[in-house]
Every structure is written in C-alpha cells, then in structure tokens.
Amino acid sequence: DQQVKQNSPSLSVQEGRISILNCDYTNSMFDYFLWYKKYPAEGPTFLISISSIKDKNEDGRFTVFLNKSAKHLSLHIVPSQPGDSAVYFCAASSRDDKIIFGKGTRLHILP
Amino acid sequence: DADVTQTPRNRITKTGKRIMLECSQTKGHDRMYWYRQDPGLGLRLIYYSFDVKDINKGEISDGYSVSRQAQAKFSLSLESAIPNQTALYFCATSDRRTYNQPQHFGDGTRLSIL
C-alpha cells in the first residue's frame, strides 16, 4: 500500500519554463511534507518543506503547494535551469515519527 | 568533509557472507536512519534510532540488523547476504528537537551481492 505516490516517473521541461512535480498521499495523519533532490552518486538533499497548517511555502525559485482536502502537493520550479535535472523525492511525516518517501520523479531540463 | 559519512562506498560480495555498512556523522544529531533504494521503489526505511540504545524497525527490517555504538555511529549488518539485498543504501540523520526536521543523507553505499 503506497502511502506517498509520485505517479510520474519522469518529466521533461524546457529550460526557462515551469517544472511542476506532483505528489499524492493517502494517510491523513501526515502533517509535514518535504521535497528532496538527488543527483547521481550523491545522497538526497533537502529542498523545501511545508507544514499542514499552510497551503504554500516559497524559497527562491521553488514553491510547494499543499491541498489537504485533495491530499495532494506539488513542487513548482520557476524558471527551470539545467542544474535542476535530478530525481525529486516527496516525503511525508507524522507525529508518531513515521516518514514515508515516494518513488521519485526524474526531471530532465532540456536546452 | 561530509557531515554524514558512509563506508564503504561500493561493495561486491557473495551470497551468504556477513556484511557491515558503517555510518558516522559530525552533525551532533540524535536521530539516525538506514534506507535502501531500489530502482522504481524510492527510499524504504530499514531501521532507525532516536538515541544510543534505541533501535526501531522500519518498513523492511527482515534480513538486517543494526547497532548504535555511539551518538555519532550507526552500523547496518546483513548477517547472511542474499542477491535481492543488492541495492543502494543510505544513512541519514536528523535533529531530535521535533519530528519535522529534514534528514541529512550520506552519499550512499552501492552493494552488490552475487
């Protein structure tokens, strides 16, 4: 039973355009959500997070939106740059210390 | 120097061998975790520890054991390795103050079991 789903294994976006990565969750106990970025041969690195009391969090080119009623969150990258090509993992955590990662979405930024 | 260091970075071994993967951290974090990554399956939690002497099973702990020797060290053992344990293994740490702290990952150990 996948509690955190990233349904797009890969996504290609033109450089300079907006990249939108999506994540759905099923467990209503999750109340904190994080996005991690992973380059080949490196560990995941934390990118941005959002608490369930908010519906938006912004950090430079990265914005995360949370729709609690739909149990859906999305990561927007504007404008997309070549260095954004990586695998992006969505993760969800709850107060009982459960942390679940999605399967990841590979983002390709095209020149 | 990396804050979270995993050794070895790569290991090839045979079925039935005992293997230990080591993780050390200089971040001063209390919480440490072991994950495995398989193609198409994302990161799955094997074991985690919130303090020295605290050990908790994760999603896929069968076939693995861990030891938290000190606050800064958390090792993962495969007592008798089998081919389906071939994967990329990551150690991670986080601050204990609240549950919603991001994790800091090492660069991984690529393990191949023949």
mmCIF file of C-alpha atoms in Angstrom:
data_model
loop_
_atom_site.group_PDB
_atom_site.id
_atom_site.type_symbol
_atom_site.label_atom_id
_atom_site.label_comp_id
_atom_site.label_asym_id
_atom_site.label_seq_id
_atom_site.Cartn_x
_atom_site.Cartn_y
_atom_site.Cartn_z
ATOM 1 C CA ASP A 1 0.000 0.000 0.000
ATOM 2 C CA GLN A 2 1.708 3.141 -1.224
ATOM 3 C CA GLN A 3 1.035 5.947 1.192
ATOM 4 C CA VAL A 4 3.006 8.519 -0.779
ATOM 5 C CA LYS A 5 2.665 8.405 -4.544
ATOM 6 C CA GLN A 6 4.605 10.155 -7.255
ATOM 7 C CA ASN A 7 2.806 8.946 -10.334
ATOM 8 C CA SER A 8 5.145 10.440 -12.915
ATOM 9 C CA PRO A 9 8.433 8.509 -13.082
ATOM 10 C CA SER A 10 9.911 11.182 -15.339
ATOM 11 C CA LEU A 11 9.271 14.665 -16.625
ATOM 12 C CA SER A 12 10.959 16.733 -19.334
ATOM 13 C CA VAL A 13 10.765 20.523 -19.300
ATOM 14 C CA GLN A 14 12.336 23.194 -21.471
ATOM 15 C CA GLU A 15 14.923 25.379 -19.789
ATOM 16 C CA GLY A 16 13.321 28.610 -18.557
ATOM 17 C CA ARG A 17 9.833 27.126 -18.300
ATOM 18 C CA ILE A 18 7.994 25.972 -15.179
ATOM 19 C CA SER A 19 8.516 22.458 -13.825
ATOM 20 C CA ILE A 20 5.634 21.009 -11.802
ATOM 21 C CA LEU A 21 6.183 17.812 -9.839
ATOM 22 C CA ASN A 22 3.224 16.177 -8.170
ATOM 23 C CA CYS A 23 2.764 14.022 -5.084
ATOM 24 C CA ASP A 24 -0.323 12.405 -3.556
ATOM 25 C CA TYR A 25 -0.703 10.863 -0.112
ATOM 26 C CA THR A 26 -3.327 8.674 1.482
ATOM 27 C CA ASN A 27 -2.660 8.880 5.220
ATOM 28 C CA SER A 28 -4.463 11.814 6.843
ATOM 29 C CA MET A 29 -2.093 11.586 9.833
ATOM 30 C CA PHE A 30 0.725 13.068 7.720
ATOM 31 C CA ASP A 31 1.127 16.689 8.631
ATOM 32 C CA TYR A 32 4.561 17.638 7.377
ATOM 33 C CA PHE A 33 5.794 17.272 3.824
ATOM 34 C CA LEU A 34 9.258 17.591 2.358
ATOM 35 C CA TRP A 35 10.880 17.548 -1.056
ATOM 36 C CA TYR A 36 14.369 16.185 -1.602
ATOM 37 C CA LYS A 37 16.561 16.411 -4.663
ATOM 38 C CA LYS A 38 19.019 13.705 -5.649
ATOM 39 C CA TYR A 39 21.884 13.787 -8.123
ATOM 40 C CA PRO A 40 23.572 10.561 -9.322
ATOM 41 C CA ALA A 41 26.208 9.177 -6.930
ATOM 42 C CA GLU A 42 25.054 11.514 -4.153
ATOM 43 C CA GLY A 43 22.583 11.254 -1.302
ATOM 44 C CA PRO A 44 19.264 13.109 -1.359
ATOM 45 C CA THR A 45 19.429 16.704 -0.182
ATOM 46 C CA PHE A 46 16.604 18.607 1.448
ATOM 47 C CA LEU A 47 14.981 21.179 -0.820
ATOM 48 C CA ILE A 48 11.831 22.610 0.732
ATOM 49 C CA SER A 49 9.102 21.636 3.172
ATOM 50 C CA ILE A 50 5.582 22.583 4.191
ATOM 51 C CA SER A 51 3.511 22.116 7.296
ATOM 52 C CA SER A 52 -0.116 21.086 7.039
ATOM 53 C CA ILE A 53 -1.176 24.388 8.595
ATOM 54 C CA LYS A 54 -0.006 26.157 5.439
ATOM 55 C CA ASP A 55 -1.009 25.824 1.811
ATOM 56 C CA LYS A 56 2.077 27.383 0.261
ATOM 57 C CA ASN A 57 5.748 27.762 1.013
ATOM 58 C CA GLU A 58 8.214 29.564 -1.202
ATOM 59 C CA ASP A 59 12.014 29.583 -1.316
ATOM 60 C CA GLY A 60 13.525 31.371 -4.272
ATOM 61 C CA ARG A 61 12.651 29.517 -7.460
ATOM 62 C CA PHE A 62 10.962 26.713 -5.524
ATOM 63 C CA THR A 63 7.375 26.763 -4.284
ATOM 64 C CA VAL A 64 5.476 23.928 -2.676
ATOM 65 C CA PHE A 65 1.680 23.928 -2.662
ATOM 66 C CA LEU A 66 -0.424 21.760 -0.375
ATOM 67 C CA ASN A 67 -4.070 20.874 -0.944
ATOM 68 C CA LYS A 68 -5.105 18.984 2.186
ATOM 69 C CA SER A 69 -8.622 18.191 1.048
ATOM 70 C CA ALA A 70 -7.246 16.500 -2.060
ATOM 71 C CA LYS A 71 -4.238 15.065 -0.188
ATOM 72 C CA HIS A 72 -2.046 16.472 -2.910
ATOM 73 C CA LEU A 73 1.097 18.547 -3.001
ATOM 74 C CA SER A 74 3.129 19.935 -5.830
ATOM 75 C CA LEU A 75 6.573 21.425 -6.284
ATOM 76 C CA HIS A 76 6.934 24.284 -8.754
ATOM 77 C CA ILE A 77 10.323 25.304 -10.096
ATOM 78 C CA VAL A 78 10.390 28.618 -11.950
ATOM 79 C CA PRO A 79 12.359 29.190 -14.095
ATOM 80 C CA SER A 80 13.798 25.725 -14.643
ATOM 81 C CA GLN A 81 17.570 25.563 -15.017
ATOM 82 C CA PRO A 82 19.904 22.823 -16.279
ATOM 83 C CA GLY A 83 21.145 22.166 -12.740
ATOM 84 C CA ASP A 84 17.597 21.230 -11.742
ATOM 85 C CA SER A 85 17.915 17.965 -13.669
ATOM 86 C CA ALA A 86 17.768 15.373 -10.897
ATOM 87 C CA VAL A 87 15.451 12.914 -9.171
ATOM 88 C CA TYR A 88 12.962 14.554 -6.818
ATOM 89 C CA PHE A 89 11.504 12.680 -3.864
ATOM 90 C CA CYS A 90 8.395 13.699 -1.992
ATOM 91 C CA ALA A 91 8.266 12.632 1.679
ATOM 92 C CA ALA A 92 5.590 12.823 4.344
ATOM 93 C CA SER A 93 5.919 12.597 8.110
ATOM 94 C CA SER A 94 3.590 12.356 11.080
ATOM 95 C CA ARG A 95 3.824 12.993 14.818
ATOM 96 C CA ASP A 96 4.303 9.279 15.503
ATOM 97 C CA ASP A 97 7.627 9.660 13.660
ATOM 98 C CA LYS A 98 6.526 7.781 10.590
ATOM 99 C CA ILE A 99 8.369 9.005 7.480
ATOM 100 C CA ILE A 100 7.397 7.731 4.052
ATOM 101 C CA PHE A 101 9.076 8.574 0.742
ATOM 102 C CA GLY A 102 7.572 8.461 -2.720
ATOM 103 C CA LYS A 103 9.289 6.581 -5.546
ATOM 104 C CA GLY A 104 10.696 9.744 -7.076
ATOM 105 C CA THR A 105 10.322 11.687 -10.316
ATOM 106 C CA ARG A 106 13.281 12.154 -12.659
ATOM 107 C CA LEU A 107 13.279 15.698 -14.023
ATOM 108 C CA HIS A 108 15.099 16.451 -17.288
ATOM 109 C CA ILE A 109 15.657 20.077 -18.176
ATOM 110 C CA LEU A 110 16.020 20.403 -21.934
ATOM 111 C CA PRO A 111 18.249 23.077 -23.504
ATOM 112 C CA ASP B 1 34.455 16.850 4.971
ATOM 113 C CA ALA B 2 30.996 15.333 4.670
ATOM 114 C CA ASP B 3 28.681 15.667 7.655
ATOM 115 C CA VAL B 4 27.347 12.130 7.140
ATOM 116 C CA THR B 5 29.957 9.614 6.007
ATOM 117 C CA GLN B 6 29.205 6.120 4.775
ATOM 118 C CA THR B 7 31.777 3.376 4.331
ATOM 119 C CA PRO B 8 32.389 1.592 2.094
ATOM 120 C CA ARG B 9 31.022 3.489 -0.923
ATOM 121 C CA ASN B 10 30.927 0.344 -3.024
ATOM 122 C CA ARG B 11 30.977 -3.331 -2.095
ATOM 123 C CA ILE B 12 30.670 -6.514 -4.075
ATOM 124 C CA THR B 13 30.295 -9.739 -2.125
ATOM 125 C CA LYS B 14 28.927 -13.248 -2.349
ATOM 126 C CA THR B 15 25.709 -14.821 -1.158
ATOM 127 C CA GLY B 16 25.906 -15.952 2.453
ATOM 128 C CA LYS B 17 28.605 -13.519 3.543
ATOM 129 C CA ARG B 18 28.213 -11.213 6.525
ATOM 130 C CA ILE B 19 28.484 -7.546 5.627
ATOM 131 C CA MET B 20 28.607 -4.417 7.715
ATOM 132 C CA LEU B 21 27.934 -0.935 6.418
ATOM 133 C CA GLU B 22 29.067 1.936 8.589
ATOM 134 C CA CYS B 23 27.744 5.420 9.070
ATOM 135 C CA SER B 24 29.258 8.237 11.074
ATOM 136 C CA GLN B 25 28.094 11.811 11.474
ATOM 137 C CA THR B 26 29.522 15.080 12.721
ATOM 138 C CA LYS B 27 26.222 16.974 12.847
ATOM 139 C CA GLY B 28 25.544 16.174 16.504
ATOM 140 C CA HIS B 29 22.120 14.769 15.625
ATOM 141 C CA ASP B 30 20.434 12.229 17.860
ATOM 142 C CA ARG B 31 18.336 10.534 15.197
ATOM 143 C CA MET B 32 19.883 8.187 12.636
ATOM 144 C CA TYR B 33 18.290 6.107 9.896
ATOM 145 C CA TRP B 34 19.131 3.431 7.338
ATOM 146 C CA TYR B 35 17.306 3.328 3.990
ATOM 147 C CA ARG B 36 17.634 1.265 0.865
ATOM 148 C CA GLN B 37 16.872 2.499 -2.623
ATOM 149 C CA ASP B 38 15.863 0.157 -5.423
ATOM 150 C CA PRO B 39 15.075 1.250 -8.973
ATOM 151 C CA GLY B 40 11.445 2.332 -9.174
ATOM 152 C CA LEU B 41 10.832 1.824 -5.462
ATOM 153 C CA GLY B 42 12.116 5.015 -3.908
ATOM 154 C CA LEU B 43 13.619 5.065 -0.417
ATOM 155 C CA ARG B 44 12.433 2.468 2.071
ATOM 156 C CA LEU B 45 13.257 2.636 5.767
ATOM 157 C CA ILE B 46 15.139 -0.345 7.224
ATOM 158 C CA TYR B 47 15.884 0.705 10.809
ATOM 159 C CA TYR B 48 16.078 3.915 12.797
ATOM 160 C CA SER B 49 17.433 5.053 16.140
ATOM 161 C CA PHE B 50 16.485 8.114 18.151
ATOM 162 C CA ASP B 51 19.309 7.795 20.652
ATOM 163 C CA VAL B 52 22.087 5.456 21.732
ATOM 164 C CA LYS B 53 20.486 2.133 22.781
ATOM 165 C CA ASP B 54 17.252 2.994 20.982
ATOM 166 C CA ILE B 55 16.579 0.777 17.952
ATOM 167 C CA ASN B 56 13.360 0.634 15.924
ATOM 168 C CA LYS B 57 12.338 -1.466 12.966
ATOM 169 C CA GLY B 58 11.342 0.252 9.784
ATOM 170 C CA GLU B 59 9.344 -0.879 6.800
ATOM 171 C CA ILE B 60 11.752 -3.618 5.616
ATOM 172 C CA SER B 61 13.902 -4.801 8.534
ATOM 173 C CA ASP B 62 13.911 -8.558 7.798
ATOM 174 C CA GLY B 63 17.405 -9.810 7.000
ATOM 175 C CA TYR B 64 19.082 -6.763 8.554
ATOM 176 C CA SER B 65 20.325 -5.748 11.980
ATOM 177 C CA VAL B 66 21.772 -2.502 13.312
ATOM 178 C CA SER B 67 23.958 -1.246 16.111
ATOM 179 C CA ARG B 68 24.093 2.263 17.539
ATOM 180 C CA GLN B 69 27.524 2.255 19.100
ATOM 181 C CA ALA B 70 27.611 5.954 19.927
ATOM 182 C CA GLN B 71 25.640 9.058 19.124
ATOM 183 C CA ALA B 72 27.728 9.571 16.015
ATOM 184 C CA LYS B 73 27.820 5.979 14.704
ATOM 185 C CA PHE B 74 25.111 3.700 13.324
ATOM 186 C CA SER B 75 26.015 0.499 11.516
ATOM 187 C CA LEU B 76 23.877 -1.802 9.386
ATOM 188 C CA SER B 77 24.614 -5.533 9.125
ATOM 189 C CA LEU B 78 23.479 -8.166 6.703
ATOM 190 C CA GLU B 79 24.069 -11.419 8.601
ATOM 191 C CA SER B 80 23.850 -13.661 5.543
ATOM 192 C CA ALA B 81 23.609 -11.636 2.362
ATOM 193 C CA ILE B 82 21.263 -12.682 -0.438
ATOM 194 C CA PRO B 83 21.078 -11.343 -4.021
ATOM 195 C CA ASN B 84 17.812 -9.437 -3.509
ATOM 196 C CA GLN B 85 19.617 -7.257 -0.971
ATOM 197 C CA THR B 86 21.556 -5.756 -3.860
ATOM 198 C CA ALA B 87 20.668 -2.075 -3.646
ATOM 199 C CA LEU B 88 21.872 1.420 -2.843
ATOM 200 C CA TYR B 89 21.929 2.014 0.914
ATOM 201 C CA PHE B 90 21.684 5.423 2.547
ATOM 202 C CA CYS B 91 22.282 6.561 6.083
ATOM 203 C CA ALA B 92 20.555 9.726 7.283
ATOM 204 C CA THR B 93 20.431 11.862 10.423
ATOM 205 C CA SER B 94 18.029 14.420 11.826
ATOM 206 C CA ASP B 95 17.730 16.686 14.822
ATOM 207 C CA ARG B 96 15.711 15.278 17.704
ATOM 208 C CA ARG B 97 14.060 18.519 18.751
ATOM 209 C CA THR B 98 10.944 17.980 16.670
ATOM 210 C CA TYR B 99 9.724 15.240 14.368
ATOM 211 C CA ASN B 100 9.500 17.543 11.376
ATOM 212 C CA GLN B 101 13.166 18.161 10.793
ATOM 213 C CA PRO B 102 14.671 17.397 7.386
ATOM 214 C CA GLN B 103 17.038 14.485 7.154
ATOM 215 C CA HIS B 104 20.646 14.775 6.100
ATOM 216 C CA PHE B 105 21.851 11.912 3.940
ATOM 217 C CA GLY B 106 25.206 10.349 3.274
ATOM 218 C CA ASP B 107 26.277 9.687 -0.306
ATOM 219 C CA GLY B 108 25.278 6.049 -0.178
ATOM 220 C CA THR B 109 26.816 2.580 -0.343
ATOM 221 C CA ARG B 110 26.283 0.616 -3.526
ATOM 222 C CA LEU B 111 26.063 -3.048 -2.509
ATOM 223 C CA SER B 112 26.083 -5.913 -4.990
ATOM 224 C CA ILE B 113 25.541 -9.486 -3.859
ATOM 225 C CA LEU B 114 26.439 -12.184 -6.341
#
